[in-house]
């Protein structure tokens, strides 16, 4: 079994590709990354198929399969990755994913004898459009940032901001997969019920408190049989990889409807993910210890392991940016709302999987978990406007002259993530971009 913690030749920061764009400083997709997506040439009726990013290009796995250049597990992985969704590849598990990564790494290294064939399998990212990378059977969203949970709780229950279960249970809810879209998604401002302050009855209409949530998505690889929990020691072998995820939220709908059963129409109208899935193997250099404050209780045994303590967390830099309609028209650059790192998460991705299945719930290949909004320890590191504007009471300035408490029609929100440190290759996630469009009845 592949060890997701182990570093190998594919992580060598000195490795260079014959594809020059992969060697550029600051490139999200160097030869050490090799993330997966589903794509086709934009504006064509081509079949969607799997691809792997390198530099400013995509390795077309369907074209690569036809070249019949690989054998054994790499061939199996490439054949599965050539399909219009990646569920089959995800299900095959880490040994096959490692074989594909290793074969592609070797093929793109300077001096590879396969260069001319690989060159014929490339599509420029600038010419591509993307699809959701897998058929997402089920989508679950967690709440794994204690800083986010505390800041939101403070607005609702100043005396006891953190729910009493928070330090024990990785809290989550089942979301909706039908409205998950890939970067470039535009969606209408949702309507629903809201209760105005001081009112004794709700009204229905377009949300007035639209927000984004800065999250990571976790795609499940091989699933588990119903009734058979995944122990924490195996949890990461069931994870295919990570993407960016924006859990758009209508705060006024949420405040009114969530009691007592949690998010429903405030969340299920749209969720935007980035097209590229970064494998756990690519993230291996960026593992860090999972640490808790001394005052916090130790996780229960099913959420604890030496490996999780030593290296269960991931140091992934996250940021959210906004570009209003006026900024877009003027070609002004997006304004950075905040940045933080995933290492602050209160639960690791392994703990999320172990908890999700402790009751025997079966996860399936292509299922998607959201980590929950990622906010850092200081207010400036918050992952939502709800926090940045303190519940809508303190407008924040964006760009040259605009103010925001919540999103306005035409706002584009851009999520980005990357990993970097000395001695390792910088790898990036690309971006998840989505735009809020006017409500149907006011369009
Ligand atoms: Ca969320």
Short mmCIF file of C-alpha atoms and ligand atoms in Angstrom, two decimals:
data_model
loop_
_atom_site.label_atom_id
_atom_site.label_comp_id
_atom_site.label_asym_id
_atom_site.label_seq_id
_atom_site.Cartn_x
_atom_site.Cartn_y
_atom_site.Cartn_z
CA UNK A 1 0.00 0.00 0.00
CA UNK A 2 1.26 3.45 -0.92
CA UNK A 3 2.26 5.53 2.08
CA UNK A 4 0.77 9.00 1.61
CA UNK A 5 3.38 10.45 3.96
CA UNK A 6 6.40 9.16 2.06
CA UNK A 7 8.45 11.45 -0.12
CA UNK A 8 9.82 9.98 -3.35
CA UNK A 9 11.52 11.13 -6.55
CA UNK A 10 8.29 12.85 -7.72
CA UNK A 11 8.69 15.41 -4.91
CA UNK A 12 12.27 16.35 -5.80
CA UNK A 13 12.26 20.16 -5.91
CA UNK A 14 15.15 20.12 -8.40
CA UNK A 15 13.25 18.09 -11.01
CA UNK A 16 12.71 20.00 -14.27
CA UNK A 17 10.42 19.27 -17.19
CA UNK A 18 11.10 19.54 -20.91
CA UNK A 19 7.87 21.56 -20.91
CA UNK A 20 9.24 25.03 -20.10
CA UNK A 21 5.99 26.46 -18.73
CA UNK A 22 6.12 23.86 -15.93
CA UNK A 23 9.44 25.30 -14.71
CA UNK A 24 8.28 28.91 -14.41
CA UNK A 25 8.58 30.49 -10.99
CA UNK A 26 5.18 30.66 -9.30
CA UNK A 27 3.60 28.14 -11.66
CA UNK A 28 0.71 26.28 -9.96
CA UNK A 29 1.36 23.09 -11.90
CA UNK A 30 5.04 22.11 -11.90
CA UNK A 31 6.07 18.51 -12.57
CA UNK A 32 5.78 17.80 -8.81
CA UNK A 33 2.01 18.57 -8.75
CA UNK A 34 0.19 16.68 -11.55
CA UNK A 35 -3.45 17.23 -10.47
CA UNK A 36 -6.49 15.72 -12.24
CA UNK A 37 -9.51 17.40 -13.85
CA UNK A 38 -12.17 16.65 -16.47
CA UNK A 39 -12.05 18.91 -19.53
CA UNK A 40 -12.58 19.38 -23.26
CA UNK A 41 -11.65 22.05 -25.80
CA UNK A 42 -13.83 25.08 -25.14
CA UNK A 43 -16.75 25.64 -27.48
CA UNK A 44 -16.57 22.17 -29.03
CA UNK A 45 -18.85 19.14 -28.78
CA UNK A 46 -15.92 16.91 -27.81
CA UNK A 47 -16.46 14.33 -25.09
CA UNK A 48 -15.29 15.46 -21.69
CA UNK A 49 -12.36 13.32 -20.49
CA UNK A 50 -9.79 13.30 -17.74
CA UNK A 51 -6.64 15.33 -17.92
CA UNK A 52 -3.60 16.14 -15.81
CA UNK A 53 -2.23 19.67 -15.48
CA UNK A 54 1.40 20.46 -16.18
CA UNK A 55 2.63 24.01 -16.71
CA UNK A 56 0.08 25.82 -18.86
CA UNK A 57 -0.98 22.57 -20.57
CA UNK A 58 -3.28 19.59 -19.94
CA UNK A 59 -2.20 16.03 -20.61
CA UNK A 60 -5.20 14.57 -22.45
CA UNK A 61 -5.58 11.13 -20.85
CA UNK A 62 -7.80 9.90 -23.69
CA UNK A 63 -5.09 10.74 -26.23
CA UNK A 64 -2.46 9.25 -23.95
CA UNK A 65 -4.42 6.02 -23.64
CA UNK A 66 -4.50 5.69 -27.43
CA UNK A 67 -0.72 5.93 -27.50
CA UNK A 68 -0.61 2.64 -25.57
CA UNK A 69 2.68 3.73 -24.08
CA UNK A 70 2.22 2.43 -20.54
CA UNK A 71 1.43 -0.92 -19.05
CA UNK A 72 0.14 -2.49 -15.84
CA UNK A 73 -1.24 -0.17 -13.16
CA UNK A 74 -0.31 3.06 -14.97
CA UNK A 75 -2.19 1.89 -18.08
CA UNK A 76 -5.21 0.94 -15.98
CA UNK A 77 -5.19 4.34 -14.28
CA UNK A 78 -4.82 6.26 -17.56
CA UNK A 79 -7.60 4.20 -19.19
CA UNK A 80 -9.90 4.95 -16.24
CA UNK A 81 -8.85 8.59 -16.15
CA UNK A 82 -9.79 8.98 -19.82
CA UNK A 83 -13.50 8.54 -19.00
CA UNK A 84 -15.89 11.55 -18.74
CA UNK A 85 -15.81 11.39 -14.95
CA UNK A 86 -13.05 10.31 -12.60
CA UNK A 87 -15.11 8.01 -10.33
CA UNK A 88 -13.58 4.83 -11.76
CA UNK A 89 -10.04 6.16 -11.38
CA UNK A 90 -10.82 7.36 -7.84
CA UNK A 91 -12.17 3.92 -6.86
CA UNK A 92 -8.94 2.18 -7.93
CA UNK A 93 -7.07 3.44 -4.88
CA UNK A 94 -3.67 4.93 -4.10
CA UNK A 95 -1.43 2.32 -5.72
CA UNK A 96 -2.90 3.02 -9.16
CA UNK A 97 -2.87 6.79 -8.55
CA UNK A 98 0.79 6.56 -7.59
CA UNK A 99 1.58 4.52 -10.72
CA UNK A 100 -0.02 7.17 -12.96
CA UNK A 101 1.78 9.98 -11.16
CA UNK A 102 5.11 8.22 -11.39
CA UNK A 103 4.65 7.42 -15.12
CA UNK A 104 3.72 11.01 -15.97
CA UNK A 105 6.50 12.46 -13.83
CA UNK A 106 9.08 10.33 -15.62
CA UNK A 107 7.60 11.15 -19.04
CA UNK A 108 7.83 14.90 -18.48
CA UNK A 109 11.32 14.97 -17.01
CA UNK A 110 14.02 16.66 -19.03
CA UNK A 111 15.51 14.05 -21.35
CA UNK A 112 12.51 11.69 -21.40
CA UNK A 113 12.42 9.49 -24.50
CA UNK A 114 8.65 9.88 -24.50
CA UNK A 115 8.72 13.64 -25.10
CA UNK A 116 7.50 13.65 -28.72
CA UNK A 117 4.54 11.36 -28.02
CA UNK A 118 3.56 13.32 -24.89
CA UNK A 119 3.76 16.56 -26.84
CA UNK A 120 1.04 15.26 -29.14
CA UNK A 121 -1.25 14.64 -26.14
CA UNK A 122 -1.23 18.24 -24.81
CA UNK A 123 -4.10 20.73 -24.83
CA UNK A 124 -3.48 24.33 -23.72
CA UNK A 125 -5.31 25.20 -20.48
CA UNK A 126 -6.26 28.46 -22.17
CA UNK A 127 -8.27 26.49 -24.76
CA UNK A 128 -10.06 24.25 -22.24
CA UNK A 129 -13.37 24.22 -20.41
CA UNK A 130 -13.97 22.05 -17.40
CA UNK A 131 -16.67 19.82 -16.00
CA UNK A 132 -17.33 18.62 -12.47
CA UNK A 133 -14.52 16.03 -12.14
CA UNK A 134 -16.68 13.24 -10.75
CA UNK A 135 -20.29 12.26 -10.42
CA UNK A 136 -20.75 13.40 -6.84
CA UNK A 137 -23.20 11.00 -5.26
CA UNK A 138 -23.16 12.62 -1.85
CA UNK A 139 -21.81 15.86 -0.49
CA UNK A 140 -21.14 16.51 3.19
CA UNK A 141 -20.00 19.81 4.64
CA UNK A 142 -18.07 19.95 7.90
CA UNK A 143 -17.33 22.83 10.30
CA UNK A 144 -13.68 22.19 11.03
CA UNK A 145 -12.39 25.70 11.86
CA UNK A 146 -12.74 26.48 15.54
CA UNK A 147 -12.00 30.13 14.76
CA UNK A 148 -14.92 30.28 12.33
CA UNK A 149 -17.21 28.38 14.72
CA UNK A 150 -16.27 30.71 17.59
CA UNK A 151 -16.69 33.91 15.58
CA UNK A 152 -20.10 32.86 14.25
CA UNK A 153 -21.15 31.53 17.65
CA UNK A 154 -20.19 34.84 19.28
CA UNK A 155 -22.77 36.64 17.14
CA UNK A 156 -25.52 34.22 18.16
CA UNK A 157 -24.55 33.28 21.75
CA UNK A 158 -22.01 35.77 23.14
CA UNK A 159 -21.87 33.97 26.52
CA UNK A 160 -21.15 30.53 25.04
CA UNK A 161 -19.91 31.01 21.49
CA UNK A 162 -18.62 27.47 20.98
CA UNK A 163 -21.21 24.66 20.97
CA UNK A 164 -20.53 22.20 23.83
CA UNK A 165 -19.90 19.34 21.37
CA UNK A 166 -17.41 21.24 19.23
CA UNK A 167 -14.18 19.99 20.76
CA UNK A 168 -15.41 16.38 20.58
CA UNK A 169 -17.38 15.94 17.37
CA UNK A 170 -16.34 16.91 13.82
CA UNK A 171 -19.68 18.63 13.17
CA UNK A 172 -21.16 18.34 9.70
CA UNK A 173 -24.38 18.18 7.68
CA UNK A 174 -25.42 16.52 4.46
CA UNK A 175 -25.50 19.00 1.61
CA UNK A 176 -26.75 18.82 -1.94
CA UNK A 177 -24.73 17.66 -4.94
CA UNK A 178 -27.05 18.68 -7.81
CA UNK A 179 -26.06 22.35 -7.60
CA UNK A 180 -22.29 21.87 -7.34
CA UNK A 181 -20.59 23.59 -10.28
CA UNK A 182 -17.04 24.05 -11.42
CA UNK A 183 -15.14 27.34 -11.61
CA UNK A 184 -16.86 29.89 -13.85
CA UNK A 185 -20.23 29.08 -12.33
CA UNK A 186 -22.74 31.93 -12.25
CA UNK A 187 -25.87 31.58 -10.19
CA UNK A 188 -28.93 33.63 -9.37
CA UNK A 189 -29.34 35.33 -6.02
CA UNK A 190 -31.57 32.87 -4.18
CA UNK A 191 -34.95 33.76 -2.74
CA UNK A 192 -36.42 32.36 0.42
CA UNK A 193 -37.90 33.19 3.81
CA UNK A 194 -36.22 35.63 6.14
CA UNK A 195 -37.30 37.23 9.38
CA UNK A 196 -36.34 40.88 9.64
CA UNK A 197 -35.07 42.14 13.00
CA UNK A 198 -38.03 43.02 15.20
CA UNK A 199 -40.58 41.51 12.79
CA UNK A 200 -43.12 38.99 14.02
CA UNK A 201 -43.54 37.17 10.72
CA UNK A 202 -41.21 36.29 7.85
CA UNK A 203 -41.30 37.55 4.28
CA UNK A 204 -40.20 35.77 1.11
CA UNK A 205 -37.87 37.35 -1.42
CA UNK A 206 -34.27 37.56 -2.63
CA UNK A 207 -31.64 37.10 0.06
CA UNK A 208 -30.08 40.35 1.30
CA UNK A 209 -27.14 38.75 3.08
CA UNK A 210 -25.29 36.72 0.45
CA UNK A 211 -21.93 35.36 1.49
CA UNK A 212 -19.11 33.09 0.35
CA UNK A 213 -17.26 30.47 2.43
CA UNK A 214 -13.56 29.71 1.87
CA UNK A 215 -13.22 25.93 2.08
CA UNK A 216 -11.35 22.97 0.73
CA UNK A 217 -13.16 20.02 -0.84
CA UNK A 218 -12.04 16.43 -0.24
CA UNK A 219 -12.83 13.86 -2.97
CA UNK A 220 -13.25 10.30 -1.72
CA UNK A 221 -11.30 7.59 -3.57
CA UNK A 222 -12.19 3.99 -2.85
CA UNK A 223 -15.22 3.78 -0.60
CA UNK A 224 -16.20 1.49 2.27
CA UNK A 225 -18.87 -1.15 2.59
CA UNK A 226 -21.98 -0.12 4.52
CA UNK A 227 -21.58 -1.10 8.15
CA UNK A 228 -17.77 -1.15 8.00
CA UNK A 229 -16.20 2.03 9.46
CA UNK A 230 -12.91 3.33 8.07
CA UNK A 231 -10.37 3.41 10.91
CA UNK A 232 -8.30 6.57 11.15
CA UNK A 233 -5.19 4.63 10.19
CA UNK A 234 -6.73 3.83 6.78
CA UNK A 235 -8.64 7.06 6.28
CA UNK A 236 -6.22 8.77 3.95
CA UNK A 237 -6.03 5.73 1.67
CA UNK A 238 -9.72 6.47 0.95
CA UNK A 239 -9.05 10.08 -0.10
CA UNK A 240 -8.31 10.84 -3.75
CA UNK A 241 -7.40 14.49 -3.33
CA UNK A 242 -8.33 18.06 -2.52
CA UNK A 243 -9.82 21.01 -4.39
CA UNK A 244 -11.09 24.49 -3.52
CA UNK A 245 -14.73 24.82 -2.52
CA UNK A 246 -16.94 27.90 -2.11
CA UNK A 247 -20.05 27.12 -0.06
CA UNK A 248 -22.21 30.09 -1.06
CA UNK A 249 -24.50 31.00 1.82
CA UNK A 250 -27.63 33.13 2.23
CA UNK A 251 -27.19 34.26 5.84
CA UNK A 252 -30.69 35.68 6.31
CA UNK A 253 -32.31 32.47 5.05
CA UNK A 254 -29.89 30.47 7.18
CA UNK A 255 -30.63 32.33 10.43
CA UNK A 256 -34.37 31.78 10.07
CA UNK A 257 -34.50 28.20 8.74
CA UNK A 258 -31.63 26.47 10.54
CA UNK A 259 -33.34 25.90 13.85
CA UNK A 260 -33.23 23.06 14.76
CA UNK A 261 -32.14 20.99 11.74
CA UNK A 262 -29.32 23.06 10.25
CA UNK A 263 -28.56 24.39 6.75
CA UNK A 264 -31.08 23.76 3.98
CA UNK A 265 -32.14 26.34 1.35
CA UNK A 266 -29.52 28.80 2.61
CA UNK A 267 -26.83 26.54 1.13
CA UNK A 268 -28.22 24.20 -1.52
CA UNK A 269 -28.67 26.58 -4.47
CA UNK A 270 -24.98 26.62 -5.55
CA UNK A 271 -21.51 25.41 -4.53
CA UNK A 272 -18.46 26.18 -6.67
CA UNK A 273 -15.34 23.99 -6.80
CA UNK A 274 -12.03 24.35 -8.62
CA UNK A 275 -11.55 21.95 -11.55
CA UNK A 276 -8.20 20.51 -10.44
CA UNK A 277 -7.91 17.83 -7.75
CA UNK A 278 -4.54 17.84 -5.99
CA UNK A 279 -3.63 14.32 -4.89
CA UNK A 280 -2.56 13.58 -1.32
CA UNK A 281 0.71 12.30 -2.73
CA UNK A 282 1.45 15.72 -4.25
CA UNK A 283 0.73 17.30 -0.85
CA UNK A 284 3.12 15.00 1.06
CA UNK A 285 5.87 17.66 1.49
CA UNK A 286 3.36 19.97 3.18
CA UNK A 287 2.28 17.76 6.05
CA UNK A 288 2.59 19.24 9.51
CA UNK A 289 1.82 18.00 13.01
CA UNK A 290 -1.78 18.10 14.18
CA UNK A 291 -1.68 20.21 17.32
CA UNK A 292 -4.31 21.23 19.82
CA UNK A 293 -4.13 23.81 22.62
CA UNK A 294 -3.17 22.19 25.93
CA UNK A 295 -6.60 23.13 27.30
CA UNK A 296 -8.44 21.17 24.60
CA UNK A 297 -9.55 17.58 25.21
CA UNK A 298 -7.65 14.83 23.39
CA UNK A 299 -9.67 13.37 20.50
CA UNK A 300 -11.52 10.14 21.31
CA UNK A 301 -9.53 7.02 20.32
CA UNK A 302 -11.26 6.52 16.93
CA UNK A 303 -10.10 10.06 15.97
CA UNK A 304 -6.56 9.66 17.20
CA UNK A 305 -3.40 8.01 15.92
CA UNK A 306 0.32 8.65 16.15
CA UNK A 307 0.44 9.34 12.41
CA UNK A 308 -2.41 11.80 12.65
CA UNK A 309 -0.66 13.60 15.51
CA UNK A 310 2.71 13.65 13.76
CA UNK A 311 1.64 14.62 10.26
CA UNK A 312 -2.15 14.68 9.93
CA UNK A 313 -2.47 18.39 9.18
CA UNK A 314 -1.69 20.13 5.88
CA UNK A 315 -0.09 23.54 5.47
CA UNK A 316 -2.11 24.86 2.53
CA UNK A 317 -2.24 28.63 2.02
CA UNK A 318 -5.75 29.88 1.28
CA UNK A 319 -7.05 33.21 0.07
CA UNK A 320 -10.31 34.79 -1.06
CA UNK A 321 -10.58 37.71 -3.47
CA UNK A 322 -13.47 39.77 -4.79
CA UNK A 323 -13.98 41.70 -8.01
CA UNK A 324 -17.18 43.74 -8.24
CA UNK A 325 -18.99 44.36 -11.51
CA UNK A 326 -17.60 47.93 -11.52
CA UNK A 327 -14.07 46.65 -10.87
CA UNK A 328 -14.46 44.13 -13.71
CA UNK A 329 -15.60 46.89 -16.08
CA UNK A 330 -12.62 49.06 -15.18
CA UNK A 331 -10.29 46.07 -15.39
CA UNK A 332 -9.26 46.69 -11.80
CA UNK A 333 -7.54 43.69 -10.22
CA UNK A 334 -9.48 41.61 -7.67
CA UNK A 335 -9.29 42.79 -4.06
CA UNK A 336 -7.99 40.30 -1.52
CA UNK A 337 -10.54 39.81 1.25
CA UNK A 338 -8.45 37.58 3.50
CA UNK A 339 -5.91 34.78 3.67
CA UNK A 340 -5.21 31.96 6.09
CA UNK A 341 -3.80 28.42 6.14
CA UNK A 342 -5.49 25.04 6.43
CA UNK A 343 -3.06 24.03 9.17
CA UNK A 344 -5.32 25.92 11.61
CA UNK A 345 -8.17 23.42 11.06
CA UNK A 346 -9.38 21.84 14.30
CA UNK A 347 -9.87 18.44 12.61
CA UNK A 348 -7.71 16.73 9.98
CA UNK A 349 -9.10 15.28 6.76
CA UNK A 350 -8.34 11.79 8.14
CA UNK A 351 -10.47 12.54 11.20
CA UNK A 352 -13.33 13.75 8.99
CA UNK A 353 -13.35 10.42 7.10
CA UNK A 354 -13.04 8.33 10.28
CA UNK A 355 -15.88 10.25 11.92
CA UNK A 356 -18.12 10.14 8.83
CA UNK A 357 -17.97 6.34 8.78
CA UNK A 358 -17.82 5.50 12.51
CA UNK A 359 -21.55 4.67 12.40
CA UNK A 360 -21.13 2.45 9.35
CA UNK A 361 -22.11 5.09 6.80
CA UNK A 362 -20.72 4.07 3.42
CA UNK A 363 -18.70 6.58 1.42
CA UNK A 364 -18.42 6.06 -2.32
CA UNK A 365 -15.84 7.06 -4.93
CA UNK A 366 -16.51 10.64 -6.01
CA UNK A 367 -18.27 11.66 -2.80
CA UNK A 368 -17.26 15.16 -1.78
CA UNK A 369 -16.57 16.45 1.73
CA UNK A 370 -16.29 20.17 2.46
CA UNK A 371 -13.94 21.11 5.27
CA UNK A 372 -16.14 23.97 6.45
CA UNK A 373 -15.16 27.63 6.29
CA UNK A 374 -11.47 28.06 7.06
CA UNK A 375 -10.76 31.06 9.26
CA UNK A 376 -7.47 31.72 11.02
CA UNK A 377 -6.92 32.92 14.58
CA UNK A 378 -7.14 36.66 13.85
CA UNK A 379 -10.22 38.51 12.50
CA UNK A 380 -8.34 39.47 9.32
CA UNK A 381 -7.96 35.75 8.51
CA UNK A 382 -11.72 35.11 8.39
CA UNK A 383 -13.10 32.99 5.55
CA UNK A 384 -16.50 34.69 5.12
CA UNK A 385 -18.04 38.16 4.90
CA UNK A 386 -20.22 37.33 7.89
CA UNK A 387 -17.05 37.38 9.99
CA UNK A 388 -15.17 40.11 8.09
CA UNK A 389 -18.11 42.53 8.42
CA UNK A 390 -18.97 41.33 11.97
CA UNK A 391 -22.44 40.16 11.06
CA UNK A 392 -22.98 42.97 8.58
CA UNK A 393 -22.32 45.74 11.15
CA UNK A 394 -18.93 46.91 9.83
CA UNK A 395 -18.67 47.46 6.07
CA UNK A 396 -15.29 46.64 4.58
CA UNK A 397 -13.67 48.57 1.75
CA UNK A 398 -12.96 46.73 -1.50
CA UNK A 399 -10.92 48.14 -4.35
CA UNK A 400 -10.77 51.91 -4.73
CA UNK A 401 -14.15 53.07 -3.52
CA UNK A 402 -16.68 50.35 -2.80
CA UNK A 403 -17.96 49.01 0.51
CA UNK A 404 -19.33 45.58 1.30
CA UNK A 405 -21.10 43.95 4.16
CA UNK A 406 -22.47 41.13 1.99
CA UNK A 407 -22.20 40.32 -1.73
CA UNK A 408 -23.83 42.47 -4.39
CA UNK A 409 -25.09 41.33 -7.79
CA UNK A 410 -22.24 40.96 -10.25
CA UNK A 411 -19.60 40.26 -7.58
CA UNK A 412 -17.03 37.65 -8.60
CA UNK A 413 -15.44 35.70 -5.73
CA UNK A 414 -12.13 33.96 -6.40
CA UNK A 415 -10.68 31.33 -4.06
CA UNK A 416 -7.03 30.34 -4.40
CA UNK A 417 -4.73 27.90 -2.63
CA UNK A 418 -1.10 26.90 -2.85
CA UNK A 419 1.69 25.30 -0.85
CA UNK A 420 5.24 26.56 -0.61
CA UNK A 421 8.27 26.21 1.61
CA UNK A 422 12.00 26.09 1.16
CA UNK A 423 13.32 22.76 -0.03
CA UNK A 424 10.06 21.74 -1.73
CA UNK A 425 8.47 22.62 -5.04
CA UNK A 426 5.68 25.18 -4.83
CA UNK A 427 2.39 23.65 -5.97
CA UNK A 428 -0.92 25.43 -6.55
CA UNK A 429 -4.60 24.56 -6.73
CA UNK A 430 -5.59 27.01 -9.48
CA UNK A 431 -8.79 28.80 -8.52
CA UNK A 432 -12.52 28.45 -7.89
CA UNK A 433 -14.35 31.45 -9.33
CA UNK A 434 -18.07 32.11 -9.16
CA UNK A 435 -20.29 35.09 -9.81
CA UNK A 436 -23.50 36.16 -8.09
CA UNK A 437 -26.16 37.11 -10.67
CA UNK A 438 -29.35 39.09 -10.01
CA UNK A 439 -32.33 37.24 -8.56
CA UNK A 440 -34.73 35.86 -11.14
CA UNK A 441 -37.59 38.18 -10.22
CA UNK A 442 -35.40 41.31 -10.29
CA UNK A 443 -33.34 40.47 -13.38
CA1 LIG B 1 -19.78 25.64 4.81
#
